[in-house]
CSV table of C-alpha atoms and ligand atoms in Angstrom, one decimal:
chain,number,residue,atom,x,y,z
Z,209,MET,CA,39.5,51.3,-10.9
Z,210,PHE,CA,39.9,53.5,-7.9
Z,211,LYS,CA,41.8,52.2,-4.9
Z,212,ARG,CA,40.5,54.4,-2.2
Z,213,ILE,CA,37.3,56.5,-2.1
Z,214,LEU,CA,36.5,59.3,0.5
Z,215,ILE,CA,32.9,59.3,1.4
Z,216,ALA,CA,32.0,63.0,2.1
Z,217,ASN,CA,28.7,62.4,3.9
Z,218,ARG,CA,27.0,60.9,6.9
Z,219,GLY,CA,24.0,58.8,7.9
Z,220,GLU,CA,22.5,56.1,5.9
Z,221,VAL,CA,24.0,57.2,2.6
Z,222,ALA,CA,27.5,57.1,4.0
Z,223,VAL,CA,26.8,53.5,5.0
Z,224,ARG,CA,25.3,52.8,1.5
Z,225,VAL,CA,28.4,54.1,-0.3
Z,226,PHE,CA,30.7,52.3,2.2
Z,227,ARG,CA,29.1,49.0,1.3
Z,228,ALA,CA,29.4,49.5,-2.5
Z,229,CYS,CA,33.1,50.3,-2.0
Z,230,ARG,CA,33.7,47.2,0.0
Z,231,GLU,CA,32.0,45.0,-2.5
Z,232,MET,CA,34.2,46.5,-5.2
Z,233,ASP,CA,37.3,46.0,-3.3
Z,234,ILE,CA,37.9,49.7,-2.9
Z,235,GLU,CA,39.0,51.1,0.5
Z,236,PRO,CA,36.5,53.5,1.9
Z,237,VAL,CA,37.7,56.4,3.9
Z,238,VAL,CA,35.0,58.2,5.9
Z,239,VAL,CA,34.8,61.6,7.6
Z,240,TYR,CA,32.6,62.8,10.4
Z,241,SER,CA,31.7,65.8,12.5
Z,242,GLN,CA,32.1,66.0,16.3
Z,243,ALA,CA,28.4,65.2,16.6
Z,244,ASP,CA,28.9,62.0,14.7
Z,245,ARG,CA,31.8,60.4,16.6
Z,246,GLU,CA,29.7,57.3,17.3
Z,247,ALA,CA,27.9,57.1,14.0
Z,248,LEU,CA,27.6,53.8,12.2
Z,249,HIS,CA,29.7,54.8,9.2
Z,250,VAL,CA,32.5,55.7,11.6
Z,251,GLN,CA,32.3,52.4,13.5
Z,252,LEU,CA,32.3,50.4,10.3
Z,253,ALA,CA,35.3,52.1,8.7
Z,254,GLU,CA,38.9,51.4,9.3
Z,255,GLN,CA,39.8,54.9,8.3
Z,256,ALA,CA,37.7,57.6,9.8
Z,257,TYR,CA,38.7,61.3,10.2
Z,258,CYS,CA,37.0,64.1,12.2
Z,259,ILE,CA,36.6,67.1,9.9
Z,260,GLY,CA,35.1,69.7,12.4
Z,261,PRO,CA,32.3,70.7,14.7
Z,262,ALA,CA,28.7,69.6,14.4
Z,263,ARG,CA,27.5,72.5,12.3
Z,264,SER,CA,27.4,71.3,8.6
Z,265,ALA,CA,29.2,74.5,7.5
Z,266,ASP,CA,32.1,73.6,9.7
Z,267,SER,CA,32.3,69.9,8.8
Z,268,TYR,CA,30.4,68.2,6.0
Z,269,LEU,CA,30.5,71.4,3.9
Z,270,ASN,CA,34.1,72.1,4.8
Z,271,VAL,CA,35.8,71.7,1.4
Z,272,GLU,CA,39.3,72.4,2.7
Z,273,ALA,CA,39.1,69.8,5.5
Z,274,ILE,CA,37.6,67.2,3.2
Z,275,LEU,CA,40.2,67.7,0.4
Z,276,THR,CA,43.0,67.6,3.0
Z,277,VAL,CA,41.8,64.3,4.3
Z,278,ALA,CA,41.4,62.9,0.8
Z,279,GLN,CA,44.9,63.9,-0.2
Z,280,ALA,CA,46.6,62.9,3.1
Z,281,THR,CA,45.0,59.4,2.8
Z,282,GLY,CA,45.8,59.0,-0.9
Z,283,CYS,CA,42.1,58.8,-2.0
Z,284,ASP,CA,41.7,58.8,-5.8
Z,285,ALA,CA,38.0,59.7,-5.7
Z,286,ILE,CA,35.3,61.4,-3.6
Z,287,HIS,CA,31.7,60.2,-3.3
Z,288,PRO,CA,29.5,63.1,-2.1
Z,289,GLY,CA,26.3,61.2,-1.5
Z,290,TYR,CA,23.3,63.5,-1.6
Z,291,GLY,CA,22.8,66.9,0.1
Z,292,PHE,CA,25.9,68.6,1.5
Z,293,LEU,CA,28.4,69.1,-1.3
Z,294,SER,CA,26.8,66.8,-3.8
Z,295,GLU,CA,25.4,69.5,-6.1
Z,296,ASN,CA,28.2,72.0,-5.6
Z,297,GLY,CA,29.9,72.5,-9.0
Z,298,ASP,CA,32.8,74.4,-7.5
Z,299,PHE,CA,33.5,71.4,-5.2
Z,300,ALA,CA,33.5,69.1,-8.1
Z,301,ASP,CA,36.0,71.3,-9.9
Z,302,ALA,CA,38.1,71.6,-6.8
Z,303,CYS,CA,38.3,67.8,-6.6
Z,304,GLN,CA,39.4,67.5,-10.2
Z,305,GLN,CA,42.0,70.3,-9.7
Z,306,ALA,CA,43.4,68.4,-6.7
Z,307,GLY,CA,43.7,65.3,-9.0
Z,308,ILE,CA,40.8,63.5,-7.3
Z,309,ALA,CA,37.9,62.2,-9.3
Z,310,PHE,CA,34.5,63.6,-8.2
Z,311,ILE,CA,31.9,60.8,-8.4
Z,312,GLY,CA,29.2,62.8,-10.2
Z,313,PRO,CA,28.9,65.0,-13.3
Z,314,PRO,CA,31.4,67.7,-14.2
Z,315,GLY,CA,31.2,71.0,-12.3
Z,316,GLN,CA,29.9,72.9,-15.2
Z,317,VAL,CA,27.0,70.5,-15.7
Z,318,ILE,CA,26.1,70.7,-12.0
Z,319,ARG,CA,26.1,74.5,-12.3
Z,320,ALA,CA,24.0,74.5,-15.5
Z,321,MET,CA,21.3,72.2,-14.0
Z,322,GLY,CA,21.6,73.9,-10.6
Z,323,ASN,CA,20.0,77.1,-12.1
Z,324,LYS,CA,16.5,75.8,-12.7
Z,325,ALA,CA,15.5,78.8,-14.8
Z,326,ALA,CA,18.5,78.1,-17.1
Z,327,ALA,CA,17.8,74.3,-17.1
Z,328,ARG,CA,14.2,75.0,-18.1
Z,329,ALA,CA,15.4,77.1,-21.1
Z,330,LEU,CA,17.9,74.4,-22.2
Z,331,MET,CA,15.2,71.7,-22.0
Z,332,GLN,CA,12.8,73.8,-24.0
Z,333,ARG,CA,15.4,74.2,-26.7
Z,334,ALA,CA,16.0,70.4,-26.7
Z,335,GLY,CA,12.3,69.8,-27.3
Z,336,VAL,CA,11.6,68.5,-23.8
Z,337,PRO,CA,8.2,69.8,-22.6
Z,338,VAL,CA,8.4,72.3,-19.8
Z,339,VAL,CA,5.7,73.9,-17.6
Z,340,PRO,CA,4.4,77.1,-19.3
Z,341,GLY,CA,6.1,79.9,-17.5
Z,342,SER,CA,8.6,82.7,-17.8
Z,343,ASP,CA,11.4,82.8,-20.4
Z,344,GLY,CA,14.3,82.9,-18.0
Z,345,PRO,CA,14.5,84.8,-14.7
Z,346,VAL,CA,11.9,87.3,-13.5
Z,347,THR,CA,13.6,90.2,-11.8
Z,348,SER,CA,10.7,92.2,-10.3
Z,349,ALA,CA,7.2,91.8,-9.0
Z,350,GLU,CA,6.0,93.9,-11.9
Z,351,GLN,CA,7.5,91.6,-14.4
Z,352,ALA,CA,6.1,88.7,-12.5
Z,353,ARG,CA,2.7,90.3,-12.9
Z,354,GLU,CA,3.1,90.5,-16.7
Z,355,VAL,CA,4.2,86.8,-17.0
Z,356,ALA,CA,1.4,85.7,-14.7
Z,357,ASP,CA,-1.2,87.6,-16.6
Z,358,ALA,CA,0.0,86.0,-19.8
Z,359,ILE,CA,0.2,82.3,-18.5
Z,360,GLY,CA,-2.9,82.6,-16.3
Z,361,TYR,CA,-3.4,82.0,-12.6
Z,362,PRO,CA,-2.7,80.0,-10.5
Z,363,VAL,CA,1.1,80.4,-10.8
Z,364,LEU,CA,4.1,79.1,-8.9
Z,365,ILE,CA,6.9,81.4,-8.0
Z,366,LYS,CA,10.1,79.4,-7.8
Z,367,ALA,CA,13.8,80.1,-6.9
Z,368,ALA,CA,16.3,79.4,-9.7
Z,369,ALA,CA,18.7,78.0,-7.1
Z,370,GLY,CA,15.8,76.3,-5.2
Z,371,GLY,CA,15.8,72.9,-3.4
Z,372,GLY,CA,13.8,71.2,-0.7
Z,373,GLY,CA,10.7,73.1,-1.7
Z,374,ARG,CA,12.1,76.4,-0.4
Z,375,GLY,CA,11.8,79.8,-2.1
Z,376,MET,CA,8.5,78.5,-3.6
Z,377,ARG,CA,5.1,80.2,-3.4
Z,378,LYS,CA,1.7,79.3,-4.9
Z,379,VAL,CA,-0.3,82.3,-6.1
Z,380,PHE,CA,-4.0,82.0,-6.7
Z,381,ASP,CA,-5.0,85.6,-6.3
Z,382,PRO,CA,-3.3,88.3,-8.5
Z,383,GLU,CA,-3.4,90.7,-5.5
Z,384,GLN,CA,-1.1,88.3,-3.6
Z,385,LEU,CA,1.5,88.1,-6.4
Z,386,ALA,CA,3.7,91.0,-5.4
Z,387,PRO,CA,3.9,90.3,-1.6
Z,388,LEU,CA,4.4,86.5,-2.2
Z,389,PHE,CA,7.1,87.3,-4.8
Z,390,GLU,CA,9.0,89.4,-2.3
Z,391,GLU,CA,8.6,86.7,0.4
Z,392,ALA,CA,9.9,83.9,-1.9
Z,393,ARG,CA,12.8,86.0,-3.0
Z,394,LEU,CA,13.8,86.8,0.5
Z,395,GLU,CA,13.6,83.1,1.4
Z,396,ALA,CA,15.7,82.2,-1.6
Z,397,GLU,CA,18.3,84.8,-0.7
Z,398,ALA,CA,18.4,83.5,2.9
Z,399,CYS,CA,18.5,79.8,2.0
Z,400,PHE,CA,20.7,79.8,-1.1
Z,401,GLY,CA,22.4,83.2,-1.2
Z,402,ASP,CA,20.7,83.7,-4.6
Z,403,GLY,CA,17.5,85.6,-5.1
Z,404,GLU,CA,17.0,84.7,-8.8
Z,405,MET,CA,13.3,83.8,-9.4
Z,406,TYR,CA,11.2,82.4,-12.2
Z,407,LEU,CA,7.6,81.6,-12.8
Z,408,GLU,CA,5.7,78.5,-13.8
Z,409,LYS,CA,2.0,77.8,-14.2
Z,410,LEU,CA,0.8,75.9,-11.1
Z,411,ILE,CA,-0.3,72.5,-12.2
Z,412,LEU,CA,-3.2,71.5,-10.1
Z,413,ARG,CA,-3.1,68.1,-8.4
Z,414,PRO,CA,-0.2,66.7,-10.4
Z,415,ARG,CA,1.8,63.6,-9.9
Z,416,HIS,CA,5.5,63.9,-9.4
Z,417,ILE,CA,7.1,61.4,-11.7
Z,418,GLU,CA,10.9,61.2,-12.1
Z,419,PHE,CA,13.1,59.1,-14.3
Z,420,GLN,CA,16.5,57.6,-13.2
Z,421,ILE,CA,19.1,57.9,-15.8
Z,422,LEU,CA,22.7,56.8,-16.1
Z,423,ALA,CA,25.2,58.3,-18.6
Z,424,ASP,CA,28.8,57.3,-19.2
Z,425,ARG,CA,31.7,59.2,-20.8
Z,426,HIS,CA,31.3,57.2,-24.0
Z,427,GLY,CA,28.0,58.5,-25.2
Z,428,GLY,CA,26.0,55.8,-23.4
Z,429,VAL,CA,22.7,57.1,-21.8
Z,430,ILE,CA,20.0,54.8,-20.4
Z,431,GLN,CA,16.9,55.3,-18.3
Z,432,LEU,CA,15.8,52.9,-15.7
Z,433,GLY,CA,12.1,53.7,-15.4
Z,434,GLU,CA,10.2,56.0,-13.2
Z,435,ARG,CA,9.6,56.6,-9.5
Z,436,ASP,CA,6.2,58.1,-8.4
Z,437,CYS,CA,7.1,60.5,-5.6
Z,438,SER,CA,3.7,62.1,-5.2
Z,439,ILE,CA,3.3,61.3,-1.5
Z,440,GLN,CA,4.9,64.5,-0.2
Z,441,ARG,CA,4.6,66.8,2.7
Z,442,ARG,CA,5.5,70.4,2.0
Z,443,ASN,CA,7.3,69.3,-1.2
Z,444,GLN,CA,9.4,66.7,0.7
Z,445,LYS,CA,9.0,63.1,-0.4
Z,446,LEU,CA,7.8,60.6,2.1
Z,447,LEU,CA,7.0,57.5,0.1
Z,448,GLU,CA,8.1,56.5,-3.4
Z,449,GLU,CA,7.2,53.7,-5.7
Z,450,SER,CA,7.9,52.2,-9.0
Z,451,PRO,CA,6.3,51.6,-11.4
Z,452,SER,CA,3.7,54.4,-11.2
Z,453,LYS,CA,0.0,53.5,-11.4
Z,454,ALA,CA,-0.4,56.7,-13.4
Z,455,LEU,CA,1.6,55.6,-16.5
Z,456,THR,CA,0.5,53.6,-19.5
Z,457,PRO,CA,3.2,51.8,-21.4
Z,458,GLU,CA,3.0,54.5,-24.1
Z,459,LEU,CA,3.3,57.3,-21.6
Z,460,ARG,CA,6.2,55.6,-19.9
Z,461,ALA,CA,8.0,55.2,-23.2
Z,462,ALA,CA,7.4,58.8,-24.1
Z,463,MET,CA,8.6,60.1,-20.7
Z,464,GLY,CA,11.6,57.8,-20.7
Z,465,GLN,CA,12.6,59.1,-24.1
Z,466,ALA,CA,12.2,62.7,-23.0
Z,467,ALA,CA,14.4,61.9,-19.9
Z,468,VAL,CA,17.2,60.5,-22.2
Z,469,THR,CA,16.9,63.5,-24.5
Z,470,ALA,CA,17.1,65.8,-21.4
Z,471,ALA,CA,20.3,64.0,-20.1
Z,472,ARG,CA,21.9,64.3,-23.6
Z,473,ALA,CA,21.0,67.9,-23.9
Z,474,ALA,CA,22.7,68.6,-20.5
Z,475,GLY,CA,25.8,66.8,-21.6
Z,476,TYR,CA,25.3,64.6,-18.6
Z,477,GLU,CA,27.6,62.1,-17.1
Z,478,ASN,CA,27.0,59.8,-14.1
Z,479,ALA,CA,23.7,59.0,-12.3
Z,480,GLY,CA,21.0,61.6,-12.4
Z,481,THR,CA,17.2,62.2,-12.2
Z,482,ILE,CA,14.9,64.0,-14.5
Z,483,GLU,CA,11.9,65.2,-12.6
Z,484,PHE,CA,8.5,65.8,-14.3
Z,485,VAL,CA,5.0,66.8,-13.1
Z,486,LEU,CA,2.2,64.9,-14.8
Z,487,ASP,CA,-1.1,66.8,-15.0
Z,488,GLN,CA,-4.6,65.4,-14.8
Z,489,ASP,CA,-4.7,65.2,-18.6
Z,490,ASN,CA,-1.6,63.1,-18.7
Z,491,GLN,CA,0.6,65.9,-20.1
Z,492,PHE,CA,4.1,65.8,-18.6
Z,493,TYR,CA,6.4,68.7,-18.0
Z,494,PHE,CA,10.1,68.8,-17.0
Z,495,ILE,CA,10.6,70.6,-13.7
Z,496,GLU,CA,14.2,70.0,-12.8
Z,497,MET,CA,17.2,67.7,-13.0
Z,498,ASN,CA,18.9,66.4,-9.9
Z,499,THR,CA,22.6,65.8,-10.5
Z,500,ARG,CA,23.3,63.3,-7.7
Z,501,ILE,CA,22.3,59.9,-6.4
Z,502,GLN,CA,18.9,60.4,-4.7
Z,503,VAL,CA,17.5,59.2,-1.4
Z,504,GLU,CA,14.9,57.1,-3.3
Z,505,HIS,CA,17.4,55.4,-5.6
Z,506,PRO,CA,16.9,51.9,-4.0
Z,507,VAL,CA,13.4,51.8,-5.5
Z,508,THR,CA,14.9,51.7,-8.9
Z,509,GLU,CA,17.7,49.3,-7.8
Z,510,LEU,CA,15.1,46.8,-6.7
Z,511,ILE,CA,13.2,46.8,-10.0
Z,512,CYS,CA,16.1,46.9,-12.3
Z,513,GLY,CA,18.6,44.8,-10.3
Z,514,LEU,CA,21.5,47.3,-10.8
Z,515,ASP,CA,23.6,48.7,-8.0
Z,516,LEU,CA,23.4,52.4,-8.8
Z,517,VAL,CA,26.3,53.5,-6.5
Z,518,ARG,CA,28.5,50.8,-8.2
Z,519,GLU,CA,27.5,52.2,-11.6
Z,520,GLN,CA,28.3,55.7,-10.4
Z,521,ILE,CA,31.8,54.6,-9.3
Z,522,ARG,CA,32.4,52.7,-12.6
Z,523,ILE,CA,31.3,55.7,-14.6
Z,524,ALA,CA,33.6,58.1,-12.7
Z,525,ALA,CA,36.5,55.7,-13.3
Z,526,GLY,CA,35.8,56.0,-17.1
Z,527,MET,CA,34.2,52.7,-17.6
Z,528,PRO,CA,31.2,52.2,-19.9
Z,529,LEU,CA,27.7,51.5,-18.5
Z,530,SER,CA,27.5,47.8,-17.5
Z,531,VAL,CA,24.2,47.4,-19.5
Z,532,GLY,CA,22.6,48.8,-22.6
Z,533,GLN,CA,19.1,50.1,-22.8
Z,534,GLU,CA,17.8,46.9,-24.4
Z,535,GLU,CA,19.2,44.8,-21.5
Z,536,VAL,CA,17.4,46.8,-18.9
Z,537,GLU,CA,14.5,44.7,-17.6
Z,538,LEU,CA,12.2,46.3,-15.0
Z,539,ARG,CA,10.6,43.6,-12.8
Z,540,GLY,CA,7.9,43.7,-10.2
Z,541,HIS,CA,7.0,46.6,-7.9
Z,542,ALA,CA,9.1,48.4,-5.3
Z,543,ILE,CA,8.1,50.9,-2.5
Z,544,GLU,CA,10.2,52.9,-0.2
Z,545,CYS,CA,9.1,54.5,3.1
Z,546,ARG,CA,11.2,57.2,4.7
Z,547,ILE,CA,11.4,56.8,8.4
Z,548,ASN,CA,11.9,60.2,9.8
Z,549,GLY,CA,12.7,61.2,13.4
Z,550,GLU,CA,9.8,63.6,13.7
Z,551,ASP,CA,6.5,63.7,15.5
Z,552,PRO,CA,3.4,63.9,13.2
Z,553,ALA,CA,1.1,64.3,16.2
Z,554,HIS,CA,2.9,67.5,17.2
Z,555,GLY,CA,3.3,69.3,13.9
Z,556,PHE,CA,6.1,67.0,12.7
Z,557,ARG,CA,8.5,68.6,15.1
Z,558,PRO,CA,12.0,67.0,14.9
Z,559,SER,CA,12.7,64.4,17.5
Z,560,PRO,CA,16.4,63.8,18.0
Z,561,GLY,CA,17.8,61.9,20.9
Z,562,ARG,CA,19.1,58.4,21.9
Z,563,VAL,CA,17.6,55.3,20.4
Z,564,GLY,CA,17.0,52.5,22.9
Z,565,PHE,CA,15.8,49.2,21.7
Z,566,LEU,CA,15.8,48.8,17.9
Z,567,HIS,CA,14.3,46.1,15.7
Z,568,LEU,CA,14.6,46.4,12.0
Z,569,PRO,CA,12.3,44.5,9.6
Z,570,GLY,CA,13.7,41.8,7.4
Z,571,GLY,CA,12.6,38.8,5.4
Z,572,PHE,CA,11.9,38.1,1.8
Z,573,GLY,CA,12.0,41.2,-0.4
Z,574,VAL,CA,12.8,43.6,2.4
Z,575,ARG,CA,15.7,46.0,2.5
Z,576,VAL,CA,16.6,48.5,5.2
Z,577,ASP,CA,19.1,51.3,4.6
Z,578,THR,CA,20.0,53.0,7.8
Z,579,GLY,CA,22.7,54.4,10.0
Z,580,LEU,CA,20.8,53.3,13.2
Z,581,TYR,CA,21.9,50.8,15.7
Z,582,PRO,CA,20.6,50.1,19.3
Z,583,GLY,CA,21.8,52.9,21.6
Z,584,CYS,CA,22.8,55.3,18.9
Z,585,GLU,CA,22.4,59.0,19.3
Z,586,ILE,CA,20.5,61.0,16.7
Z,587,PRO,CA,22.1,64.5,16.5
Z,588,ALA,CA,19.8,67.5,16.2
Z,589,HIS,CA,22.0,69.1,13.6
Z,590,TYR,CA,21.1,67.3,10.4
Z,591,ASP,CA,18.1,66.1,8.5
Z,592,SER,CA,15.6,63.8,10.1
Z,593,LEU,CA,15.9,60.7,7.9
Z,594,MET,CA,16.6,57.7,10.2
Z,595,ALA,CA,16.0,54.8,7.9
Z,596,LYS,CA,14.6,53.8,4.6
Z,597,VAL,CA,12.5,50.6,4.4
Z,598,ILE,CA,12.3,49.4,0.8
Z,599,VAL,CA,10.3,46.4,-0.4
Z,600,HIS,CA,10.1,44.5,-3.6
Z,601,ALA,CA,7.3,42.1,-4.7
Z,602,PRO,CA,5.8,40.8,-8.0
Z,603,THR,CA,2.8,43.1,-7.9
Z,604,ARG,CA,1.8,46.4,-6.3
Z,605,LEU,CA,-0.7,44.9,-3.9
Z,606,GLU,CA,1.9,42.4,-2.7
Z,607,ALA,CA,4.4,45.2,-2.2
Z,608,ILE,CA,1.9,47.2,-0.2
Z,609,ARG,CA,1.2,44.2,2.0
Z,610,ARG,CA,4.9,43.5,2.4
Z,611,MET,CA,5.5,47.2,3.4
Z,612,ARG,CA,2.7,47.1,5.9
Z,613,ARG,CA,4.1,44.1,7.7
Z,614,SER,CA,7.6,45.5,7.5
Z,615,LEU,CA,6.5,48.7,9.3
Z,616,GLU,CA,4.6,46.6,11.8
Z,617,GLU,CA,7.9,44.8,12.6
Z,618,LEU,CA,9.9,48.1,12.9
Z,619,VAL,CA,10.5,49.1,16.5
Z,620,ILE,CA,12.5,52.3,17.3
Z,621,GLU,CA,12.4,53.0,21.0
Z,622,GLY,CA,13.2,56.6,22.0
Z,623,PRO,CA,12.7,59.3,19.4
Z,624,ALA,CA,9.2,59.8,17.9
Z,625,THR,CA,9.0,58.7,14.2
Z,626,ASN,CA,6.5,58.9,11.4
Z,627,THR,CA,6.2,55.1,11.1
Z,628,ASP,CA,2.6,55.0,12.1
Z,629,LEU,CA,1.6,57.7,9.6
Z,630,LEU,CA,3.3,55.8,6.8
Z,631,HIS,CA,1.5,52.6,7.9
Z,632,GLN,CA,-1.8,54.5,7.7
Z,633,ILE,CA,-1.1,55.8,4.3
Z,634,LEU,CA,-0.6,52.2,3.1
Z,635,HIS,CA,-4.1,51.5,4.3
Z,636,HIS,CA,-5.8,54.5,2.8
Z,637,PRO,CA,-8.2,53.4,0.0
Z,638,ASP,CA,-7.0,56.1,-2.4
Z,639,PHE,CA,-3.4,55.0,-1.9
Z,640,VAL,CA,-4.3,51.4,-2.3
Z,641,ARG,CA,-6.1,52.2,-5.6
Z,642,GLY,CA,-3.1,54.2,-6.7
Z,643,ASN,CA,-5.4,57.1,-7.0
Z,644,TYR,CA,-3.3,60.0,-5.5
Z,645,ASN,CA,-1.4,63.1,-6.4
Z,646,THR,CA,0.9,65.6,-4.6
Z,647,GLY,CA,-2.1,66.9,-2.7
Z,648,PHE,CA,-2.8,63.5,-1.1
Z,649,LEU,CA,-1.1,64.0,2.2
Z,650,GLU,CA,-2.3,67.5,2.9
Z,651,GLU,CA,-5.9,66.5,2.0
Z,652,HIS,CA,-6.0,63.4,4.1
Z,653,LEU,CA,-3.7,64.3,6.9
Z,654,ASP,CA,-6.4,64.8,9.5
Z,655,ILE,CA,-8.0,61.4,9.0
Z,656,LEU,CA,-4.6,59.7,8.8
Z,657,LEU,CA,-3.5,61.2,12.1
Z,658,ALA,CA,-6.8,60.3,13.6
Z,659,TRP,CA,-6.3,56.7,12.5
Z,660,CYS,CA,-2.8,56.8,14.0
Z,661,GLY,CA,-4.2,58.0,17.3
Z,662,SER,CA,-6.9,55.3,17.4
Z,663,GLY,CA,-4.4,52.5,17.2
Z,664,GLU,CA,-6.4,50.9,14.4
Z,665,GLU,CA,-5.7,50.6,10.7
Z,666,GLY,CA,-8.0,52.7,8.5
Z,667,GLN,CA,-9.8,50.7,5.9
Z,668,VAL,CA,-9.0,48.0,3.3
P,201,ADP,P1,12.8,71.6,-5.2
P,201,ADP,O1,14.0,71.6,-5.9
P,201,ADP,O2,12.7,72.7,-4.1
P,201,ADP,O3,12.4,70.2,-4.6
P,201,ADP,P2,11.0,71.2,-7.4
P,201,ADP,O4,11.0,72.1,-8.6
P,201,ADP,O5,11.6,69.8,-7.6
P,201,ADP,O6,11.6,72.0,-6.2
P,201,ADP,O7,9.5,71.1,-6.9
P,201,ADP,C1,9.2,70.4,-5.7
P,201,ADP,C2,7.8,69.9,-5.8
P,201,ADP,O8,6.9,71.0,-6.0
P,201,ADP,C3,7.5,68.9,-6.9
P,201,ADP,O9,7.8,67.6,-6.4
P,201,ADP,C4,6.1,69.1,-7.2
P,201,ADP,O10,5.3,68.4,-6.2
P,201,ADP,C5,5.8,70.6,-6.9
P,201,ADP,N1,5.9,71.4,-8.1
P,201,ADP,C6,7.0,71.9,-8.8
P,201,ADP,N2,6.7,72.6,-9.9
P,201,ADP,C7,5.3,72.5,-9.9
P,201,ADP,C8,4.3,73.1,-10.8
P,201,ADP,N3,4.7,73.9,-11.9
P,201,ADP,N4,3.0,72.9,-10.6
P,201,ADP,C9,2.7,72.1,-9.5
P,201,ADP,N5,3.5,71.6,-8.7
P,201,ADP,C10,4.8,71.8,-8.9
């Protein structure tokens, strides 16, 4: 087993990985930017090194600085968390070349799945259903027009290197195809330095259902059930739950099997997620694979009882999976709410600054993953995730009630947060019935915000 792991990340996930290391008797070494001097992960760690200025490109994406710290401190592995360098295949390779294990899949697998057009083609060959769309990349608006005519409108223009919902455009009107194609391509070039595009049929009002998988170096591949991540704003997840109300046992088994097939086809190793959209007729289609630990992983941890970061570390150290598929038992219901430092009443504008008083919820079945502490400063340079509240209960309704009371207990003085909005979502009759899709938030935002303003819960 590793002796010392460098955690190449910040915020709640740095704390999350730190805790797993401590429990495994591995020394965590953390790094931080100048804006994060007072961050929780820095305060917890005995070994913390500044790797550069606030700007991510100068610090958390600074491969040279990170590898230098890892080597100088004698780390034998690096955990990249999510975001930053976690899905950078060249970074994974650079770690291996420096004799340091990268806690994630091999670089070539990251690259193969990182090109979503190529991943789509691979899955199609493996017999995993994909959304009808282009065979490979689409290089011009003209070609896009041909593909769209063949698959039928509406279509979705997507960036092969895409992430975070960027470089994506919905097209309902053929007249709009050419201008939107150019717009999406420019956005992809600006965001990812890669303007490769492809086309999919736009599935109307789908659910976003993803499966957690684990794969070791010895041919072991298991799936740990699904997460329903359909509560999204602008393609960004806000609330996730497992199990999904949309799946029957038969559909769950079929999708789980497809997820395992997908992971095997990718030659996968470590923790990963197979994302699907599920249409109104219960047909499911692969959309992409995420080759990292995800923000919403605790939802799965609570229903399967496995520590996924611990599993990641064990796999990277060459150990076999600690459980086989038949030993996986999914119990009860889990929900996660992402508490973001943003102001829903003012167009979700970011709300960095200093936290004053802080009270985090607790009690039976409640977990909070966060880098917050009273008086901490939230820098403006990074994403807006402040905390994740995750609850577990025997049934979905009990989990909803537990989440409502947890959010009622949460007090963050200072920056604006989306807590109230999440609380209102948990009171919306369609949510309570489990009757929602990726259009839910946009469709109900006005009424949810009005409920926030009124200081009263909606219905139910
Ligand atoms: P990103 O990597 O940018 O997050 P994804 O391919 O994962 O992009 O898609 C993000 C979200 O967009 C999904 O969660 C889903 O809600 C929606 N989406 C993706 N593909 C389709 C599709 N073909 N039809 C309808 N919605 C889609």
